[in-house]
Amino acid sequence: MIQTGEKAPDFTLPATGGNALGALGNLITEDGMLRFSDALPHPVVLYFYPKDNTPGCTTEALDFSRLAGEFAAAGVVVIGMSKDSLKKHENFCAKHDLGIYLASDDGGETCEAYGAWAEKSMYGKTFWGIVRSTILIGKDGIVAQVWPKVKVKGHAEEVLDAARALA
């Protein structure tokens, strides 16, 4: 997992904006790409989640969306990321009226660069998957805080408090 004080790896990925246009403007280019470097000089919340439309991932996306106006008012960009396809992200955003960006890292390079792709275990079986984690990145592109194993309940509020302290 990436550490506090490290430079956040840049990325350019296909993304959907849901209703994430808000006060910060649309960061998705005409060709449907979101460039991390375009989000700077705003603080960025980058959260990794396993899969669209699963209970925990839906709750987390809804929590960040519910607070999207407060993140935007603080000048903070929120980007969710998984290995789901752009089409799945678009459907997820539409179904739940999400107010955040969702980036599709179907190749997994960005998840790996941030350390969110790791070996996991469940019911005695090991497998590789996305570790639910959140990275708060300052305006300078330096990691300000890392939540390596997120419990969804109350997490978006905790991240908002930390993001406000940066802004």
PDB file of C-alpha atoms in Angstrom:
ATOM      1  CA  MET A   1       0.000   0.000   0.000  1.00  0.00           C
ATOM      2  CA  ILE A   2       1.239   3.481  -0.843  1.00  0.00           C
ATOM      3  CA  GLN A   3       2.404   5.419   2.213  1.00  0.00           C
ATOM      4  CA  THR A   4       1.836   8.896   3.609  1.00  0.00           C
ATOM      5  CA  GLY A   5       4.425  11.311   2.204  1.00  0.00           C
ATOM      6  CA  GLU A   6       4.870   9.475  -1.116  1.00  0.00           C
ATOM      7  CA  LYS A   7       4.059  11.055  -4.459  1.00  0.00           C
ATOM      8  CA  ALA A   8       0.751   9.726  -5.766  1.00  0.00           C
ATOM      9  CA  PRO A   9       1.159   7.876  -9.084  1.00  0.00           C
ATOM     10  CA  ASP A  10      -0.425   9.660 -12.031  1.00  0.00           C
ATOM     11  CA  PHE A  11      -3.035   7.842 -14.098  1.00  0.00           C
ATOM     12  CA  THR A  12      -5.362   8.351 -17.023  1.00  0.00           C
ATOM     13  CA  LEU A  13      -8.374   6.027 -17.084  1.00  0.00           C
ATOM     14  CA  PRO A  14     -11.826   5.876 -18.634  1.00  0.00           C
ATOM     15  CA  ALA A  15     -14.364   7.238 -16.166  1.00  0.00           C
ATOM     16  CA  THR A  16     -17.914   8.252 -15.645  1.00  0.00           C
ATOM     17  CA  GLY A  17     -18.856  11.400 -13.804  1.00  0.00           C
ATOM     18  CA  GLY A  18     -22.284  10.443 -12.587  1.00  0.00           C
ATOM     19  CA  ASN A  19     -23.397  13.843 -11.362  1.00  0.00           C
ATOM     20  CA  ALA A  20     -19.919  14.791 -10.145  1.00  0.00           C
ATOM     21  CA  LEU A  21     -19.704  18.030 -12.075  1.00  0.00           C
ATOM     22  CA  GLY A  22     -20.466  20.340  -9.126  1.00  0.00           C
ATOM     23  CA  ALA A  23     -18.354  23.327  -8.190  1.00  0.00           C
ATOM     24  CA  LEU A  24     -15.128  21.831  -9.503  1.00  0.00           C
ATOM     25  CA  GLY A  25     -16.256  21.417 -13.117  1.00  0.00           C
ATOM     26  CA  ASN A  26     -16.102  18.299 -15.255  1.00  0.00           C
ATOM     27  CA  LEU A  27     -12.740  16.534 -15.104  1.00  0.00           C
ATOM     28  CA  ILE A  28     -13.647  13.969 -17.757  1.00  0.00           C
ATOM     29  CA  THR A  29     -12.276  14.822 -21.169  1.00  0.00           C
ATOM     30  CA  GLU A  30     -14.255  14.620 -24.400  1.00  0.00           C
ATOM     31  CA  ASP A  31     -12.758  11.192 -25.054  1.00  0.00           C
ATOM     32  CA  GLY A  32     -14.146   9.921 -21.719  1.00  0.00           C
ATOM     33  CA  MET A  33     -10.863   9.889 -19.822  1.00  0.00           C
ATOM     34  CA  LEU A  34     -10.080  11.151 -16.334  1.00  0.00           C
ATOM     35  CA  ARG A  35      -6.524  12.308 -15.773  1.00  0.00           C
ATOM     36  CA  PHE A  36      -5.425  12.401 -12.148  1.00  0.00           C
ATOM     37  CA  SER A  37      -3.107  15.337 -12.905  1.00  0.00           C
ATOM     38  CA  ASP A  38      -6.144  17.390 -14.044  1.00  0.00           C
ATOM     39  CA  ALA A  39      -7.660  17.052 -10.553  1.00  0.00           C
ATOM     40  CA  LEU A  40      -4.658  18.791  -9.009  1.00  0.00           C
ATOM     41  CA  PRO A  41      -4.295  21.446  -7.539  1.00  0.00           C
ATOM     42  CA  HIS A  42      -7.337  20.225  -5.604  1.00  0.00           C
ATOM     43  CA  PRO A  43      -7.030  17.645  -2.855  1.00  0.00           C
ATOM     44  CA  VAL A  44      -8.186  14.236  -4.125  1.00  0.00           C
ATOM     45  CA  VAL A  45      -9.921  11.387  -2.340  1.00  0.00           C
ATOM     46  CA  LEU A  46      -9.143   8.209  -4.252  1.00  0.00           C
ATOM     47  CA  TYR A  47     -11.017   5.219  -2.932  1.00  0.00           C
ATOM     48  CA  PHE A  48     -10.648   1.657  -4.164  1.00  0.00           C
ATOM     49  CA  TYR A  49     -13.527  -0.788  -3.946  1.00  0.00           C
ATOM     50  CA  PRO A  50     -13.999  -4.378  -5.136  1.00  0.00           C
ATOM     51  CA  LYS A  51     -17.141  -4.396  -7.298  1.00  0.00           C
ATOM     52  CA  ASP A  52     -20.094  -2.287  -8.454  1.00  0.00           C
ATOM     53  CA  ASN A  53     -23.558  -3.110  -7.123  1.00  0.00           C
ATOM     54  CA  THR A  54     -22.436  -5.210  -4.173  1.00  0.00           C
ATOM     55  CA  PRO A  55     -23.789  -4.241  -0.737  1.00  0.00           C
ATOM     56  CA  GLY A  56     -20.648  -2.729   0.832  1.00  0.00           C
ATOM     57  CA  CYS A  57     -19.522  -1.035  -2.371  1.00  0.00           C
ATOM     58  CA  THR A  58     -22.965   0.434  -2.984  1.00  0.00           C
ATOM     59  CA  THR A  59     -23.168   1.774   0.568  1.00  0.00           C
ATOM     60  CA  GLU A  60     -19.717   3.323   0.251  1.00  0.00           C
ATOM     61  CA  ALA A  61     -20.544   4.975  -3.098  1.00  0.00           C
ATOM     62  CA  LEU A  62     -23.843   6.290  -1.721  1.00  0.00           C
ATOM     63  CA  ASP A  63     -22.089   7.675   1.366  1.00  0.00           C
ATOM     64  CA  PHE A  64     -19.485   9.523  -0.709  1.00  0.00           C
ATOM     65  CA  SER A  65     -22.256  10.746  -3.056  1.00  0.00           C
ATOM     66  CA  ARG A  66     -24.374  11.972  -0.135  1.00  0.00           C
ATOM     67  CA  LEU A  67     -21.396  14.088   0.956  1.00  0.00           C
ATOM     68  CA  ALA A  68     -20.329  15.096  -2.579  1.00  0.00           C
ATOM     69  CA  GLY A  69     -21.564  18.670  -2.126  1.00  0.00           C
ATOM     70  CA  GLU A  70     -19.545  19.041   1.060  1.00  0.00           C
ATOM     71  CA  PHE A  71     -16.424  17.621  -0.600  1.00  0.00           C
ATOM     72  CA  ALA A  72     -16.924  20.012  -3.543  1.00  0.00           C
ATOM     73  CA  ALA A  73     -17.468  22.974  -1.181  1.00  0.00           C
ATOM     74  CA  ALA A  74     -14.112  22.113   0.405  1.00  0.00           C
ATOM     75  CA  GLY A  75     -12.533  21.981  -3.066  1.00  0.00           C
ATOM     76  CA  VAL A  76     -11.955  18.216  -2.904  1.00  0.00           C
ATOM     77  CA  VAL A  77     -12.329  15.791  -5.829  1.00  0.00           C
ATOM     78  CA  VAL A  78     -13.696  12.296  -5.052  1.00  0.00           C
ATOM     79  CA  ILE A  79     -12.788   9.403  -7.360  1.00  0.00           C
ATOM     80  CA  GLY A  80     -13.871   5.805  -6.814  1.00  0.00           C
ATOM     81  CA  MET A  81     -11.932   3.080  -8.615  1.00  0.00           C
ATOM     82  CA  SER A  82     -12.399  -0.596  -9.326  1.00  0.00           C
ATOM     83  CA  LYS A  83     -11.574  -3.030 -12.100  1.00  0.00           C
ATOM     84  CA  ASP A  84     -15.195  -3.001 -13.331  1.00  0.00           C
ATOM     85  CA  SER A  85     -15.743  -1.897 -16.918  1.00  0.00           C
ATOM     86  CA  LEU A  86     -16.779   1.634 -17.808  1.00  0.00           C
ATOM     87  CA  LYS A  87     -20.195   0.298 -18.873  1.00  0.00           C
ATOM     88  CA  LYS A  88     -20.700  -1.284 -15.421  1.00  0.00           C
ATOM     89  CA  HIS A  89     -19.673   2.014 -13.809  1.00  0.00           C
ATOM     90  CA  GLU A  90     -22.128   3.939 -15.987  1.00  0.00           C
ATOM     91  CA  ASN A  91     -24.938   1.565 -15.005  1.00  0.00           C
ATOM     92  CA  PHE A  92     -23.934   1.767 -11.327  1.00  0.00           C
ATOM     93  CA  CYS A  93     -23.949   5.590 -11.432  1.00  0.00           C
ATOM     94  CA  ALA A  94     -27.307   5.708 -13.214  1.00  0.00           C
ATOM     95  CA  LYS A  95     -28.973   3.122 -10.957  1.00  0.00           C
ATOM     96  CA  HIS A  96     -27.949   4.920  -7.751  1.00  0.00           C
ATOM     97  CA  ASP A  97     -27.699   8.522  -9.039  1.00  0.00           C
ATOM     98  CA  LEU A  98     -24.108   8.731  -7.820  1.00  0.00           C
ATOM     99  CA  GLY A  99     -22.444  12.121  -7.454  1.00  0.00           C
ATOM    100  CA  ILE A 100     -18.823  11.022  -7.713  1.00  0.00           C
ATOM    101  CA  TYR A 101     -16.366  10.014 -10.404  1.00  0.00           C
ATOM    102  CA  LEU A 102     -15.819   6.307 -11.010  1.00  0.00           C
ATOM    103  CA  ALA A 103     -12.656   5.303 -12.872  1.00  0.00           C
ATOM    104  CA  SER A 104     -12.338   1.952 -14.610  1.00  0.00           C
ATOM    105  CA  ASP A 105      -8.971   0.287 -14.041  1.00  0.00           C
ATOM    106  CA  ASP A 106      -9.818  -2.913 -15.885  1.00  0.00           C
ATOM    107  CA  GLY A 107      -6.132  -3.706 -16.425  1.00  0.00           C
ATOM    108  CA  GLY A 108      -5.357  -3.165 -12.743  1.00  0.00           C
ATOM    109  CA  GLU A 109      -2.167  -1.120 -13.217  1.00  0.00           C
ATOM    110  CA  THR A 110      -3.352   1.817 -11.115  1.00  0.00           C
ATOM    111  CA  CYS A 111      -4.716  -0.435  -8.366  1.00  0.00           C
ATOM    112  CA  GLU A 112      -1.303  -2.120  -8.248  1.00  0.00           C
ATOM    113  CA  ALA A 113       0.577   1.200  -8.274  1.00  0.00           C
ATOM    114  CA  TYR A 114      -1.346   2.328  -5.205  1.00  0.00           C
ATOM    115  CA  GLY A 115      -1.060  -1.059  -3.489  1.00  0.00           C
ATOM    116  CA  ALA A 116      -4.808  -1.723  -3.527  1.00  0.00           C
ATOM    117  CA  TRP A 117      -4.424  -5.017  -5.460  1.00  0.00           C
ATOM    118  CA  ALA A 118      -3.375  -7.713  -3.026  1.00  0.00           C
ATOM    119  CA  GLU A 119      -3.805 -11.307  -1.996  1.00  0.00           C
ATOM    120  CA  LYS A 120      -6.907 -11.768   0.122  1.00  0.00           C
ATOM    121  CA  SER A 121      -8.504 -14.723   1.840  1.00  0.00           C
ATOM    122  CA  MET A 122     -12.093 -15.711   2.491  1.00  0.00           C
ATOM    123  CA  TYR A 123     -13.477 -18.961   3.843  1.00  0.00           C
ATOM    124  CA  GLY A 124     -10.012 -20.536   3.714  1.00  0.00           C
ATOM    125  CA  LYS A 125      -9.384 -19.677   0.053  1.00  0.00           C
ATOM    126  CA  THR A 126      -6.826 -17.161  -1.098  1.00  0.00           C
ATOM    127  CA  PHE A 127      -7.281 -14.985  -4.161  1.00  0.00           C
ATOM    128  CA  TRP A 128      -6.160 -11.666  -5.603  1.00  0.00           C
ATOM    129  CA  GLY A 129      -8.519  -8.715  -5.382  1.00  0.00           C
ATOM    130  CA  ILE A 130      -8.958  -5.067  -4.584  1.00  0.00           C
ATOM    131  CA  VAL A 131      -8.479  -4.154  -0.946  1.00  0.00           C
ATOM    132  CA  ARG A 132     -11.126  -1.629   0.083  1.00  0.00           C
ATOM    133  CA  SER A 133      -8.895   1.328   0.826  1.00  0.00           C
ATOM    134  CA  THR A 134      -8.831   5.113   0.585  1.00  0.00           C
ATOM    135  CA  ILE A 135      -6.012   7.520  -0.193  1.00  0.00           C
ATOM    136  CA  LEU A 136      -6.218  11.253   0.571  1.00  0.00           C
ATOM    137  CA  ILE A 137      -3.879  13.206  -1.685  1.00  0.00           C
ATOM    138  CA  GLY A 138      -2.922  16.835  -1.125  1.00  0.00           C
ATOM    139  CA  LYS A 139      -2.987  19.597  -3.758  1.00  0.00           C
ATOM    140  CA  ASP A 140       0.722  18.956  -4.305  1.00  0.00           C
ATOM    141  CA  GLY A 141       0.128  15.322  -5.329  1.00  0.00           C
ATOM    142  CA  ILE A 142       1.628  13.954  -2.098  1.00  0.00           C
ATOM    143  CA  VAL A 143      -0.264  11.316  -0.113  1.00  0.00           C
ATOM    144  CA  ALA A 144      -1.585  12.956   3.053  1.00  0.00           C
ATOM    145  CA  GLN A 145      -3.403   9.996   4.630  1.00  0.00           C
ATOM    146  CA  VAL A 146      -4.053   6.316   3.923  1.00  0.00           C
ATOM    147  CA  TRP A 147      -6.895   4.121   5.133  1.00  0.00           C
ATOM    148  CA  PRO A 148      -5.601   0.625   4.202  1.00  0.00           C
ATOM    149  CA  LYS A 149      -8.530  -1.614   5.246  1.00  0.00           C
ATOM    150  CA  VAL A 150     -11.742   0.379   5.224  1.00  0.00           C
ATOM    151  CA  LYS A 151     -14.843  -0.421   7.228  1.00  0.00           C
ATOM    152  CA  VAL A 152     -17.640   1.335   5.318  1.00  0.00           C
ATOM    153  CA  LYS A 153     -19.804   2.632   8.168  1.00  0.00           C
ATOM    154  CA  GLY A 154     -18.810   6.238   8.956  1.00  0.00           C
ATOM    155  CA  HIS A 155     -15.827   6.139   6.607  1.00  0.00           C
ATOM    156  CA  ALA A 156     -16.938   8.861   4.168  1.00  0.00           C
ATOM    157  CA  GLU A 157     -17.507  11.256   7.070  1.00  0.00           C
ATOM    158  CA  GLU A 158     -14.050  10.495   8.487  1.00  0.00           C
ATOM    159  CA  VAL A 159     -12.460  11.133   5.086  1.00  0.00           C
ATOM    160  CA  LEU A 160     -14.404  14.402   4.702  1.00  0.00           C
ATOM    161  CA  ASP A 161     -13.085  15.626   8.050  1.00  0.00           C
ATOM    162  CA  ALA A 162      -9.505  14.799   7.027  1.00  0.00           C
ATOM    163  CA  ALA A 163      -9.996  16.386   3.586  1.00  0.00           C
ATOM    164  CA  ARG A 164     -11.351  19.604   5.102  1.00  0.00           C
ATOM    165  CA  ALA A 165      -8.197  19.857   7.209  1.00  0.00           C
ATOM    166  CA  LEU A 166      -6.146  19.799   3.972  1.00  0.00           C
ATOM    167  CA  ALA A 167      -8.211  22.274   1.971  1.00  0.00           C
TER     168      ALA A 167
END
